[in-house]
PDB file of N, CA, C, O and CB in Angstrom:
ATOM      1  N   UNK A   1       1.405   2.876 -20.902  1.00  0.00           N
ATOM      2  CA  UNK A   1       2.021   4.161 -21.164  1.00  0.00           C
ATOM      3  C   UNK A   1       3.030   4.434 -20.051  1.00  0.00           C
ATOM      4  O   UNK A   1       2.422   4.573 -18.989  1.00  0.00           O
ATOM      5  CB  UNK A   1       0.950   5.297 -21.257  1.00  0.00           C
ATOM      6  N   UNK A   2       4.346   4.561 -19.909  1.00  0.00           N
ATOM      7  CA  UNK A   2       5.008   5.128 -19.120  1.00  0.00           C
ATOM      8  C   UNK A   2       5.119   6.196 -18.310  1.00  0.00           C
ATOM      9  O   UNK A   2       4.888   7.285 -18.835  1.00  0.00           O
ATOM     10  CB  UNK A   2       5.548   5.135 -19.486  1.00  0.00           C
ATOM     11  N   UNK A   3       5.446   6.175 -17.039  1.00  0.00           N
ATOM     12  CA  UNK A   3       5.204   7.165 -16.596  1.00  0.00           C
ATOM     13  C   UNK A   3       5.413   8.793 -17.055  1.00  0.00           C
ATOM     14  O   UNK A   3       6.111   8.758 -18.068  1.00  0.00           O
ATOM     15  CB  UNK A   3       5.639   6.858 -15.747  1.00  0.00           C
ATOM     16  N   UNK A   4       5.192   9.744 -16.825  1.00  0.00           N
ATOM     17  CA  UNK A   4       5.920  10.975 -16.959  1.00  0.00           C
ATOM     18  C   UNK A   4       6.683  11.535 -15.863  1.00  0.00           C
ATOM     19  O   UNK A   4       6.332  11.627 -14.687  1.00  0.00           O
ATOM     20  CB  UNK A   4       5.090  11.895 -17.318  1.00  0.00           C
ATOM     21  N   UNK A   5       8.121  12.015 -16.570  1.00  0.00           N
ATOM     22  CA  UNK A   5       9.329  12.482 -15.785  1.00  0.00           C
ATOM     23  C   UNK A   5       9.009  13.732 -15.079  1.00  0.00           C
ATOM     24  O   UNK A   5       8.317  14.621 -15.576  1.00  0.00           O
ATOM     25  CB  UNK A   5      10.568  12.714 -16.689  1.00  0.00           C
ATOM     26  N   UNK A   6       9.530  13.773 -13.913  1.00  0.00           N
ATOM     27  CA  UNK A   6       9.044  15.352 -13.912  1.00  0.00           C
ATOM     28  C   UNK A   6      10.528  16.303 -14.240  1.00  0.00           C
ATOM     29  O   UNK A   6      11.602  15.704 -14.173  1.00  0.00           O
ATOM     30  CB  UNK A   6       8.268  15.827 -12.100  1.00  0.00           C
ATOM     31  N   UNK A   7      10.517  17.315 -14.479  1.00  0.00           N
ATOM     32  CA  UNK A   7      11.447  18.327 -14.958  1.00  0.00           C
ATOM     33  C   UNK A   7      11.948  18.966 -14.065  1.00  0.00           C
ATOM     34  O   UNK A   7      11.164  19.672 -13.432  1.00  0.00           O
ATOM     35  CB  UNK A   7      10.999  19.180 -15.765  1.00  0.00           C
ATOM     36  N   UNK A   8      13.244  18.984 -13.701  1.00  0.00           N
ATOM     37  CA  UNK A   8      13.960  19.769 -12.519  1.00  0.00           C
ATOM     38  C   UNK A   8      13.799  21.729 -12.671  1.00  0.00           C
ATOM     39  O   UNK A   8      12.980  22.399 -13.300  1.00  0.00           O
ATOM     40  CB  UNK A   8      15.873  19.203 -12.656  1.00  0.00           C
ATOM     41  N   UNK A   9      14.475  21.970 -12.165  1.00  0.00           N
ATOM     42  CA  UNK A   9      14.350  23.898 -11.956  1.00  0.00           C
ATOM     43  C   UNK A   9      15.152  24.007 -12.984  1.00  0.00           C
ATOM     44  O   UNK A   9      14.911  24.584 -14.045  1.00  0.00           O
ATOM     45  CB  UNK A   9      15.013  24.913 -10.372  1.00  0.00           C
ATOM     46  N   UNK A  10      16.469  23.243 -12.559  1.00  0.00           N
ATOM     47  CA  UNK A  10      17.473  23.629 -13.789  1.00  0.00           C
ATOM     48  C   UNK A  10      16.971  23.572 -14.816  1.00  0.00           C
ATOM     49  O   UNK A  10      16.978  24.560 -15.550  1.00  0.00           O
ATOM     50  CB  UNK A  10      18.587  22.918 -14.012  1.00  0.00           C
ATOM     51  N   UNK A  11      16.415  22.468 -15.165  1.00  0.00           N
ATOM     52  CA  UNK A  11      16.122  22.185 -16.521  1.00  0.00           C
ATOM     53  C   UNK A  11      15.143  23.425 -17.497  1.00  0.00           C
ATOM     54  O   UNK A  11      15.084  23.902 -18.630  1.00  0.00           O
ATOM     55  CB  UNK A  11      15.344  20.747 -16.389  1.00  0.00           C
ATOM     56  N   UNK A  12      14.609  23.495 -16.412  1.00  0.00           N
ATOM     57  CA  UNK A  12      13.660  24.506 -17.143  1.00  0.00           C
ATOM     58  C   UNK A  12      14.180  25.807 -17.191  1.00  0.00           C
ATOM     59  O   UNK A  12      13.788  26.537 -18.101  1.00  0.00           O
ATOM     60  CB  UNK A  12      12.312  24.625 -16.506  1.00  0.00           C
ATOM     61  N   UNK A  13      15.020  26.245 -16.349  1.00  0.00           N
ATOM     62  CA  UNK A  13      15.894  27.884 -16.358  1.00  0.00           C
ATOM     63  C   UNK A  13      16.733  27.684 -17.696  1.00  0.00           C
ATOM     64  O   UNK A  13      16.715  28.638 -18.473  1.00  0.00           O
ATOM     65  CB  UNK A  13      17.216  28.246 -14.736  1.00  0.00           C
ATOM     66  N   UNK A  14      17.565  26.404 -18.106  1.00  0.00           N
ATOM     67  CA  UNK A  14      18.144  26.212 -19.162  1.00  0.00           C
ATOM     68  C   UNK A  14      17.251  26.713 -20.166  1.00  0.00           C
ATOM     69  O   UNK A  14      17.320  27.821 -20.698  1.00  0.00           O
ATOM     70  CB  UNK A  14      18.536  24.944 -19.287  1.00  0.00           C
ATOM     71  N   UNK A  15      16.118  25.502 -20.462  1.00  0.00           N
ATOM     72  CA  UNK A  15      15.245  25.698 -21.610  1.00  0.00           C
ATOM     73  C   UNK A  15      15.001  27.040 -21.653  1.00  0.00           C
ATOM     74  O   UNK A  15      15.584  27.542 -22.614  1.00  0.00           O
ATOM     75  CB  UNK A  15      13.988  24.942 -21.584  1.00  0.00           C
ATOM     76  N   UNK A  16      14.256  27.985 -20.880  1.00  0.00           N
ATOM     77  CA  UNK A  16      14.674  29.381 -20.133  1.00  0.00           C
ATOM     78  C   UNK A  16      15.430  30.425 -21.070  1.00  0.00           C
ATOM     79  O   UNK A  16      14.940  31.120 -21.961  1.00  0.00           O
ATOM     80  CB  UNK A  16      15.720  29.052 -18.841  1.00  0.00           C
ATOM     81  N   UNK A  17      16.840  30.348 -20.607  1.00  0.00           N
ATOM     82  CA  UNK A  17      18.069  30.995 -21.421  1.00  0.00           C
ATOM     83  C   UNK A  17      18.134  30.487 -23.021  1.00  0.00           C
ATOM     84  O   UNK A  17      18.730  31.105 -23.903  1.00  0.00           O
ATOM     85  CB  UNK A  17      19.578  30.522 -20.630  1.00  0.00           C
ATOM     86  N   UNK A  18      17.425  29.285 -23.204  1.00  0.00           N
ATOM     87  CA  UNK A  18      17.592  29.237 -24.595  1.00  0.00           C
ATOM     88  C   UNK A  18      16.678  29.661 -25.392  1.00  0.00           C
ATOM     89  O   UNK A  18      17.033  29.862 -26.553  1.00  0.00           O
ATOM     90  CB  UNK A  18      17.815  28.162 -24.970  1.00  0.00           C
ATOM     91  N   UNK A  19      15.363  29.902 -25.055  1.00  0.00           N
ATOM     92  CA  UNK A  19      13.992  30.024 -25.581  1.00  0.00           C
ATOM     93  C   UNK A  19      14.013  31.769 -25.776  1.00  0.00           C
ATOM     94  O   UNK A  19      14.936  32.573 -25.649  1.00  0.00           O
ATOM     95  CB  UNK A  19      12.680  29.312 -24.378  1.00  0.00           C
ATOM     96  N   UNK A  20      12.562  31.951 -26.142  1.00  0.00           N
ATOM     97  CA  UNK A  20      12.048  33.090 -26.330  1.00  0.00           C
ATOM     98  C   UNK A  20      10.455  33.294 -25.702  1.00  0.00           C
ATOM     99  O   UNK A  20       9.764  34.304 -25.576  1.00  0.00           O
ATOM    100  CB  UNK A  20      12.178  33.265 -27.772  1.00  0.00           C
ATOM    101  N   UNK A  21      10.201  31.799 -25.358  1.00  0.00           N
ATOM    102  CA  UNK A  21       9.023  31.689 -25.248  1.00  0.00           C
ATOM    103  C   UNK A  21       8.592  30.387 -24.329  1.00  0.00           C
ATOM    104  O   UNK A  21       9.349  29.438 -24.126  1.00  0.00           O
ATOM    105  CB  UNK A  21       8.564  31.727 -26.549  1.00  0.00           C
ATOM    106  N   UNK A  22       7.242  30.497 -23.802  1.00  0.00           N
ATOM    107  CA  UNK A  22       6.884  28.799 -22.773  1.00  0.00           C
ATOM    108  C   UNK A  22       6.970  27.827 -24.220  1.00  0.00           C
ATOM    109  O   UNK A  22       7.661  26.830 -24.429  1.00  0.00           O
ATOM    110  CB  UNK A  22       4.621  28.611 -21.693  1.00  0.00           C
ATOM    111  N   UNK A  23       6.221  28.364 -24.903  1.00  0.00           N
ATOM    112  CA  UNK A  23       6.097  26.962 -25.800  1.00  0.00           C
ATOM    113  C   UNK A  23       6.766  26.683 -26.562  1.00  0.00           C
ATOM    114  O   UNK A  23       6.577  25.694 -27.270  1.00  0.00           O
ATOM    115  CB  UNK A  23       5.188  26.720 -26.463  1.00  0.00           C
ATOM    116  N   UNK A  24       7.947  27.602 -26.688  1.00  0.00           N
ATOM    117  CA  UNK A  24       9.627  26.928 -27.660  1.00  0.00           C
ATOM    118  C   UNK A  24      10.304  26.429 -26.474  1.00  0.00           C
ATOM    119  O   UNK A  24      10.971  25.416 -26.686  1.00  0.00           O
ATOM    120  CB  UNK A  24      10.964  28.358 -28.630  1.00  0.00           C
ATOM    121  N   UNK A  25      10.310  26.826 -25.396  1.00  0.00           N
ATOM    122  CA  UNK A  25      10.941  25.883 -23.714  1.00  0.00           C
ATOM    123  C   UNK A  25      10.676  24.509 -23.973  1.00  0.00           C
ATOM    124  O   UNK A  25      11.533  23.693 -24.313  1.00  0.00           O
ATOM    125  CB  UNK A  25       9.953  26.255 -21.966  1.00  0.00           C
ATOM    126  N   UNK A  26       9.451  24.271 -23.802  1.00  0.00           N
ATOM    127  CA  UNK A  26       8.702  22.972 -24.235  1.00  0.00           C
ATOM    128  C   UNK A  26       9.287  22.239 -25.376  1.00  0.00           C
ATOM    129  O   UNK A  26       9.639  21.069 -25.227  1.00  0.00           O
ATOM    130  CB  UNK A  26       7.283  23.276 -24.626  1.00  0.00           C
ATOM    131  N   UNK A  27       9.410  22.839 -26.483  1.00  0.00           N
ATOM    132  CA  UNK A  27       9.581  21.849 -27.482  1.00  0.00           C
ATOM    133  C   UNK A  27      11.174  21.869 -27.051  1.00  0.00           C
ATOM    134  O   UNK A  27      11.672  20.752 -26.916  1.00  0.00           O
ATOM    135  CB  UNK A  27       9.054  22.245 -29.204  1.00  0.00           C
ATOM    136  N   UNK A  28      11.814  22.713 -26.878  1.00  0.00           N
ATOM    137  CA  UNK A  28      13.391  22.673 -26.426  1.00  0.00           C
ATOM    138  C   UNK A  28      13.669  21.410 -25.931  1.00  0.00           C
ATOM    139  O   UNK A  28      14.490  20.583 -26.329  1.00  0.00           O
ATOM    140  CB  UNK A  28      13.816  23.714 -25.282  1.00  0.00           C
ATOM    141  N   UNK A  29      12.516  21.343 -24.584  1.00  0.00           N
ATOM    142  CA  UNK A  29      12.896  20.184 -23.803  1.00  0.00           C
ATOM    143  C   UNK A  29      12.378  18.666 -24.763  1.00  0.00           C
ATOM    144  O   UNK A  29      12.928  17.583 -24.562  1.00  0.00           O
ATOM    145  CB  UNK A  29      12.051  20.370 -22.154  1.00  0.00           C
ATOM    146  N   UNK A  30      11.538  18.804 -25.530  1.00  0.00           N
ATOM    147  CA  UNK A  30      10.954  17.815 -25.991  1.00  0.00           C
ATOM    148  C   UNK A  30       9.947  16.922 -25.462  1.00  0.00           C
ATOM    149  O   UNK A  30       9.864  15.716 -25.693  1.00  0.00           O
ATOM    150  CB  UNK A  30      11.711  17.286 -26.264  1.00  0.00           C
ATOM    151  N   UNK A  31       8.778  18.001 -24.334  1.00  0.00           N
ATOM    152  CA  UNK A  31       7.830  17.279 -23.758  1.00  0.00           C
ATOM    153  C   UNK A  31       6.652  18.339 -24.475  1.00  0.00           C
ATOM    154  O   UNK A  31       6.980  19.199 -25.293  1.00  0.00           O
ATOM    155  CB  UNK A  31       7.983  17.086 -21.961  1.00  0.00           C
ATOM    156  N   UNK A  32       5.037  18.091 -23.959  1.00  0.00           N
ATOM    157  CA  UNK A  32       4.267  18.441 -24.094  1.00  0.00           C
ATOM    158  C   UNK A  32       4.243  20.059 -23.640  1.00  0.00           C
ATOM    159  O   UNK A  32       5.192  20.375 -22.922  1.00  0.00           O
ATOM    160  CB  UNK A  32       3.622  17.558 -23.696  1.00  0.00           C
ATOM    161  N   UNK A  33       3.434  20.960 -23.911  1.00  0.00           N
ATOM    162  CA  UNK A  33       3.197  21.774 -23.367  1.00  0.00           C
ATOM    163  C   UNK A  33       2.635  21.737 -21.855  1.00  0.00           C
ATOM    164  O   UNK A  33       3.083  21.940 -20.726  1.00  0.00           O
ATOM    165  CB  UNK A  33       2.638  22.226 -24.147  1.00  0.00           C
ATOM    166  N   UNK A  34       1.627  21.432 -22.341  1.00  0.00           N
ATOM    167  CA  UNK A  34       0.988  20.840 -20.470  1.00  0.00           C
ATOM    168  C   UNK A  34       2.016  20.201 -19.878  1.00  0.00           C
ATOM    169  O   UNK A  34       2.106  20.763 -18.787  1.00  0.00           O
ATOM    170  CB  UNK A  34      -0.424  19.507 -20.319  1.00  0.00           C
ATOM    171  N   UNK A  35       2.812  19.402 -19.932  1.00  0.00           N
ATOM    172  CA  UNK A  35       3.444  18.915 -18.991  1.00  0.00           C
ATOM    173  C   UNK A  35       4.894  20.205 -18.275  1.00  0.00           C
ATOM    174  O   UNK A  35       5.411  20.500 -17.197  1.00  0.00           O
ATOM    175  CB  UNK A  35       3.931  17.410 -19.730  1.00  0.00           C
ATOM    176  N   UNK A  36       4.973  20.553 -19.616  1.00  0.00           N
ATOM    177  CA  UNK A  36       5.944  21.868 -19.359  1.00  0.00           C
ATOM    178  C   UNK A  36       5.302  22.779 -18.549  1.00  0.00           C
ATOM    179  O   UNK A  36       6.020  23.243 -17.664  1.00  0.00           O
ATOM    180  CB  UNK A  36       6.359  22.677 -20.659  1.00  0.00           C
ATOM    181  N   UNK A  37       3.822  23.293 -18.596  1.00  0.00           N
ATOM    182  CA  UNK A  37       3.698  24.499 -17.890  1.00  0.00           C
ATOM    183  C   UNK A  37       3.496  23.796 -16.143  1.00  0.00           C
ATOM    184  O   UNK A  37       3.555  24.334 -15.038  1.00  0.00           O
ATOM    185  CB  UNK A  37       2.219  25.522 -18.626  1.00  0.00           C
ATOM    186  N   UNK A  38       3.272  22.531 -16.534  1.00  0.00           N
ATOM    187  CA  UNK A  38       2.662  22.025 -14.993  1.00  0.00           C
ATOM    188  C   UNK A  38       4.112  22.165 -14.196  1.00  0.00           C
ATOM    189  O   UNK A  38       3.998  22.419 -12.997  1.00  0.00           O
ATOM    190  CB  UNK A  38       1.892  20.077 -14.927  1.00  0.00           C
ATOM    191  N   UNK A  39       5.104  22.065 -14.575  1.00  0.00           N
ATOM    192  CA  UNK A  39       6.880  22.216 -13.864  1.00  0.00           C
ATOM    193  C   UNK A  39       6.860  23.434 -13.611  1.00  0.00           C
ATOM    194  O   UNK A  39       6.919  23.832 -12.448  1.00  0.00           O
ATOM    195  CB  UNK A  39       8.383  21.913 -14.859  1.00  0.00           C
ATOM    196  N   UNK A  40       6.733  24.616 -15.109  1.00  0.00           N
ATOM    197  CA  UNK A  40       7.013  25.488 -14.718  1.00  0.00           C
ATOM    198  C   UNK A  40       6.302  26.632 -13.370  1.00  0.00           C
ATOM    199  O   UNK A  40       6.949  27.473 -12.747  1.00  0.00           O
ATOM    200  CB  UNK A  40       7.131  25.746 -15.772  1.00  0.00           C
ATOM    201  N   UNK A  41       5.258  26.410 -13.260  1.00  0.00           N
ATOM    202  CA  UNK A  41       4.428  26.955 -12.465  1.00  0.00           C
ATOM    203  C   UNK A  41       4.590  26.333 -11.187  1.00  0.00           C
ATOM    204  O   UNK A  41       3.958  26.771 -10.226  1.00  0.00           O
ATOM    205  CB  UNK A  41       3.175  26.909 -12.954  1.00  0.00           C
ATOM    206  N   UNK A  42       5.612  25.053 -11.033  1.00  0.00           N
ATOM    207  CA  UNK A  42       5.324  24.542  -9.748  1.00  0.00           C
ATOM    208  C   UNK A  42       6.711  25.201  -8.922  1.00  0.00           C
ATOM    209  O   UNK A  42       6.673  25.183  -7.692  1.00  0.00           O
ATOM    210  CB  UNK A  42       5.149  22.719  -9.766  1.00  0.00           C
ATOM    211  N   UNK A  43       8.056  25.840  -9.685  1.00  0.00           N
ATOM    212  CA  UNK A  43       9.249  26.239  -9.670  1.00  0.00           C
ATOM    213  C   UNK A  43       8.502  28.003  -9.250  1.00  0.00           C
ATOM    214  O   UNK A  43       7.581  28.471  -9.920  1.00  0.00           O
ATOM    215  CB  UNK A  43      10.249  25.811 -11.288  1.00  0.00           C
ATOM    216  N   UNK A  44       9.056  28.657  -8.195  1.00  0.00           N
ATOM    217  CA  UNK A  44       9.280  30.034  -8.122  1.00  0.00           C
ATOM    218  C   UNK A  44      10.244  30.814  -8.337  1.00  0.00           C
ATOM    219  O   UNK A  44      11.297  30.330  -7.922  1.00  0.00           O
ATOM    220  CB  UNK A  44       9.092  30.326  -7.294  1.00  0.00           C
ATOM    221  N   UNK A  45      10.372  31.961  -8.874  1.00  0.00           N
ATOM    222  CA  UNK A  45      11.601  32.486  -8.270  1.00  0.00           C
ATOM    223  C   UNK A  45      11.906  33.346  -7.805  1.00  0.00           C
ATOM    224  O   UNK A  45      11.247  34.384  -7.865  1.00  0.00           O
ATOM    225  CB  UNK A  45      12.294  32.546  -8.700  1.00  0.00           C
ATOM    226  N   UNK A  46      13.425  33.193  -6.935  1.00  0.00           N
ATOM    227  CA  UNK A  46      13.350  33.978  -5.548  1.00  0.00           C
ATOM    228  C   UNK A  46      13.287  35.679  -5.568  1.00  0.00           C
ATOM    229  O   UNK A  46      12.936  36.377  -4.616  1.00  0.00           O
ATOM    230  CB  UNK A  46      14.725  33.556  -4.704  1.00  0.00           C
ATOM    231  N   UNK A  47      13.620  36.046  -6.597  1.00  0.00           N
ATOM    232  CA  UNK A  47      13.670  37.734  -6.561  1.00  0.00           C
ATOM    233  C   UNK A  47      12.296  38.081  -6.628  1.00  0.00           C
ATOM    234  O   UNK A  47      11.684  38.457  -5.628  1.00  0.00           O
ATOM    235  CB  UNK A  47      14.515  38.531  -7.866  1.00  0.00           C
ATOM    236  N   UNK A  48      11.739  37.969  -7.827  1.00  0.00           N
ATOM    237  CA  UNK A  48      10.474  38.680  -8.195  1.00  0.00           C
ATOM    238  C   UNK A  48       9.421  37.456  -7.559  1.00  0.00           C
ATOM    239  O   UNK A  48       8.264  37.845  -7.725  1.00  0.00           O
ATOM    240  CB  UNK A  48      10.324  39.049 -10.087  1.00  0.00           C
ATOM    241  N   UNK A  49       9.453  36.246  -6.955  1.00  0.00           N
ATOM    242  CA  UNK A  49       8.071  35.623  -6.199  1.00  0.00           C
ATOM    243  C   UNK A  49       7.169  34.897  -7.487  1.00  0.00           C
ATOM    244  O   UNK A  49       6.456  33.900  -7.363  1.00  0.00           O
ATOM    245  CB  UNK A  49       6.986  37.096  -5.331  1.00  0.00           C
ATOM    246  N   UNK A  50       7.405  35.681  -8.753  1.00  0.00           N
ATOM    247  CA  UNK A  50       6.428  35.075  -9.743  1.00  0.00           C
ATOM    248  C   UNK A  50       6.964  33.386 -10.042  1.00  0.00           C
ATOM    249  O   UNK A  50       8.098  32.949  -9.844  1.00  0.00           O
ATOM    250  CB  UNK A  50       6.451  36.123 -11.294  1.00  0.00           C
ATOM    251  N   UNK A  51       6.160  32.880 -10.399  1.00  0.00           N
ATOM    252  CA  UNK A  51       6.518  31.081 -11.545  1.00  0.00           C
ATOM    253  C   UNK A  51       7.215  31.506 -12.492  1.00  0.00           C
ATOM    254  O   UNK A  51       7.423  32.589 -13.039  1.00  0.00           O
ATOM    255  CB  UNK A  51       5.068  30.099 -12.502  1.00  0.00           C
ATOM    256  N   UNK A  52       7.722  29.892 -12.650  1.00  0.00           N
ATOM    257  CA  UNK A  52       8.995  30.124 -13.596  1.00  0.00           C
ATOM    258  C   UNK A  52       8.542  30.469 -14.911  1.00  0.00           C
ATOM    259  O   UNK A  52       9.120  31.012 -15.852  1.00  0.00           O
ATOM    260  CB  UNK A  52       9.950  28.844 -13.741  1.00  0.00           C
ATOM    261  N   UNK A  53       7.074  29.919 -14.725  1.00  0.00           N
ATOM    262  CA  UNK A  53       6.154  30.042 -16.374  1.00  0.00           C
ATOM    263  C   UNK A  53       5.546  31.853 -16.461  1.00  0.00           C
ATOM    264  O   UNK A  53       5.269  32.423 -17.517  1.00  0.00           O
ATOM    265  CB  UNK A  53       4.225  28.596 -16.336  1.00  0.00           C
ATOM    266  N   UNK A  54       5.471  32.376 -15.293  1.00  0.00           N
ATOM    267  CA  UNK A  54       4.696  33.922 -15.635  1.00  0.00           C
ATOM    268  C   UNK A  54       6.254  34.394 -16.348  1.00  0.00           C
ATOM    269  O   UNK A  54       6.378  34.926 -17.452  1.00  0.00           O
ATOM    270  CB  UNK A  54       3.961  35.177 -13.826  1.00  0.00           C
ATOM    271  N   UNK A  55       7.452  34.017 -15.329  1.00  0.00           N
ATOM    272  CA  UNK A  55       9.017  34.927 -15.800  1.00  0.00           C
ATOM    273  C   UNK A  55       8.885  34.911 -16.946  1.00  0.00           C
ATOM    274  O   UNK A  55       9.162  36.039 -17.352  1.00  0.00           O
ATOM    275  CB  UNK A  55      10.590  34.371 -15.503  1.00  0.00           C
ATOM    276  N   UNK A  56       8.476  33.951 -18.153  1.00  0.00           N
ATOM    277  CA  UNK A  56       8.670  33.375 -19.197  1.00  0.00           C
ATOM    278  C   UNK A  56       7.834  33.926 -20.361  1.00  0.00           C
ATOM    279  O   UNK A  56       8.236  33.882 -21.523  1.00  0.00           O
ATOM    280  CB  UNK A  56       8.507  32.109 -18.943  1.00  0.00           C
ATOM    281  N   UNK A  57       6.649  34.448 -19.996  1.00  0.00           N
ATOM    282  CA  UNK A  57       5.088  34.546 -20.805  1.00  0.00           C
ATOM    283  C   UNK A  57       5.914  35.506 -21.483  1.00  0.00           C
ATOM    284  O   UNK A  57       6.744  36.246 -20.955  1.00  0.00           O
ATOM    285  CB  UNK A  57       3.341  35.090 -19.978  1.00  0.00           C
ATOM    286  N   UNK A  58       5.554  35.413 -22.955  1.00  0.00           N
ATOM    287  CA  UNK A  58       6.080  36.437 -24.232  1.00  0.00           C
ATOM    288  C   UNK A  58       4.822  37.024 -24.891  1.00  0.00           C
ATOM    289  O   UNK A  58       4.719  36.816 -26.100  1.00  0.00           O
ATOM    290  CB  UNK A  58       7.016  35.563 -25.532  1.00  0.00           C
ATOM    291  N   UNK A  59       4.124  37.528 -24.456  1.00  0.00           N
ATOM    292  CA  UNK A  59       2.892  38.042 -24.951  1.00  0.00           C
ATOM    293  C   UNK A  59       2.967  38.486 -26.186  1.00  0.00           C
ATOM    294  O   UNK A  59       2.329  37.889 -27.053  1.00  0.00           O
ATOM    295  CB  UNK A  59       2.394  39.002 -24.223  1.00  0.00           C
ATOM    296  N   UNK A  60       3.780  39.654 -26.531  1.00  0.00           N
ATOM    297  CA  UNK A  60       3.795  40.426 -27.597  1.00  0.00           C
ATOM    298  C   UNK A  60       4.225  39.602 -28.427  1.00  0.00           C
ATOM    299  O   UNK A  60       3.974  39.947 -29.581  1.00  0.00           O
ATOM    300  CB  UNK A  60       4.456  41.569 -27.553  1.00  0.00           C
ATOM    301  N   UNK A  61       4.952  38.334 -28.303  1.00  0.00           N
ATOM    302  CA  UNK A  61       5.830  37.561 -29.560  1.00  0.00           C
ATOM    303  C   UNK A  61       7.043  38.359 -30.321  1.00  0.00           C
ATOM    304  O   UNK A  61       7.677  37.674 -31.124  1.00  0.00           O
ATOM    305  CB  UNK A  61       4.744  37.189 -30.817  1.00  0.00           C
ATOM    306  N   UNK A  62       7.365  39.466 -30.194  1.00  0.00           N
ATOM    307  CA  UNK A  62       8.142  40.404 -30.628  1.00  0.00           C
ATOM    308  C   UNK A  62       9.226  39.419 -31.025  1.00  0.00           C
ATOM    309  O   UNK A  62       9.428  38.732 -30.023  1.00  0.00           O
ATOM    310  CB  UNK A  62       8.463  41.564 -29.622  1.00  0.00           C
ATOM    311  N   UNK A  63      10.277  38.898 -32.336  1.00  0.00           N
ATOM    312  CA  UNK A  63      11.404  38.113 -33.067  1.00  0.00           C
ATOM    313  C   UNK A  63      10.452  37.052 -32.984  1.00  0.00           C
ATOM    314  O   UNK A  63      10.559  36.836 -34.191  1.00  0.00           O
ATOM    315  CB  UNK A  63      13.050  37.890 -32.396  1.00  0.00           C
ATOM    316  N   UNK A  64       9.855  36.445 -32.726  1.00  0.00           N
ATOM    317  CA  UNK A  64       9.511  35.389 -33.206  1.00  0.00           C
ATOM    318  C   UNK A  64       8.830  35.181 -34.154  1.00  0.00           C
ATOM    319  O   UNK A  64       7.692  35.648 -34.173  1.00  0.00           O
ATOM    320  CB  UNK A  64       9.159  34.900 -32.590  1.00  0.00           C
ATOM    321  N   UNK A  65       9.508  34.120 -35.646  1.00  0.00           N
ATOM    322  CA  UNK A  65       8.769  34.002 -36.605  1.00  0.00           C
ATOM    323  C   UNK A  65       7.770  33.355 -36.441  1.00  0.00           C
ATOM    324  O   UNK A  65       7.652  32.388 -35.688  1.00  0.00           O
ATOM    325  CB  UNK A  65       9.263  33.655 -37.449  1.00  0.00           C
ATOM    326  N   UNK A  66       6.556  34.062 -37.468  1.00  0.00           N
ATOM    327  CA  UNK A  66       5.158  33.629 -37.194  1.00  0.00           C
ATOM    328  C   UNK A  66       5.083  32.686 -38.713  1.00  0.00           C
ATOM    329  O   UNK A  66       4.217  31.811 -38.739  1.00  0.00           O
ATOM    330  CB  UNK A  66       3.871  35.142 -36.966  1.00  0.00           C
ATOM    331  N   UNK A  67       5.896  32.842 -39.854  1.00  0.00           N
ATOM    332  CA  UNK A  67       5.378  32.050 -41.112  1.00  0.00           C
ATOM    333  C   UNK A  67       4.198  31.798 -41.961  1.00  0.00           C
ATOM    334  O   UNK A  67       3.853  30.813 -42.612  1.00  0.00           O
ATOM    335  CB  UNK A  67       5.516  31.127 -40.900  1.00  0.00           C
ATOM    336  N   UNK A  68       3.667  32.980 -41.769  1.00  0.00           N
ATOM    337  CA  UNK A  68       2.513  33.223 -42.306  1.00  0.00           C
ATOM    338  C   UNK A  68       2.300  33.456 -43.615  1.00  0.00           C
ATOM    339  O   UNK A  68       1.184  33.693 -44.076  1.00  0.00           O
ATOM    340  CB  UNK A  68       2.086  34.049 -41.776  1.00  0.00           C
ATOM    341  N   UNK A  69       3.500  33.393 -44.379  1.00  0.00           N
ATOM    342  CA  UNK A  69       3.954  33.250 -45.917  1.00  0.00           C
ATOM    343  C   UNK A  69       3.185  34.695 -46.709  1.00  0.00           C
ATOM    344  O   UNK A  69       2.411  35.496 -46.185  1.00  0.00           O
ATOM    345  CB  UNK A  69       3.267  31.490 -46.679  1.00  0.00           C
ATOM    346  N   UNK A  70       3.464  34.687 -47.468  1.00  0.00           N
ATOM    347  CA  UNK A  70       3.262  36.049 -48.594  1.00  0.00           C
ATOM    348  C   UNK A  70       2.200  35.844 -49.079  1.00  0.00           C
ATOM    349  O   UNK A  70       2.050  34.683 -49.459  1.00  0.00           O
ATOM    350  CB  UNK A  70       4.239  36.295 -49.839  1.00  0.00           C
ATOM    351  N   UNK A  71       1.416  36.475 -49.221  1.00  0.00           N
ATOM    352  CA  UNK A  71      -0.320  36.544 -49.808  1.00  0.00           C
ATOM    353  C   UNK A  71      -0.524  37.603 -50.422  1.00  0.00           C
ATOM    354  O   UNK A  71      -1.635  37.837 -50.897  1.00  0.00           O
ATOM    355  CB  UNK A  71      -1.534  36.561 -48.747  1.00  0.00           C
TER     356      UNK A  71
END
């Protein structure tokens, strides 16, 4: 099995600005979740002190389709 890459700051502030969420970041980038949160949490940032993964947490899900189809 090949190693795993690790993910720069940039990379993940990108995925970041494009997302809505950690786990659309992830698929953005096209790695695992786990491997995504293990970057993001290892990245701080400098204003607010929190991980790049708390900046990120979308709790409420608010626009994001859920597809739960018509019943």
């Amino acid at each position: 099995m090949p190693a795993a890459k690790p993910l720069s700051k940039e990379r993940i502030l990108a995925a970041m600005n494009a997302t809505r969420s950690n786990t659309a970041a992830a698929r953005f980038l096209r790695v695992s979740f786990n491997h995504y949160r293990k970057y993001a949490k290892l990245y701080k940032d400098q204003e607010s002190g929190k991980t790049l993964f708390e900046l990120h947490m979308h709790q409420a899900g608010k626009g994001i389709p859920k597809f739960l189809g018509n019943k």
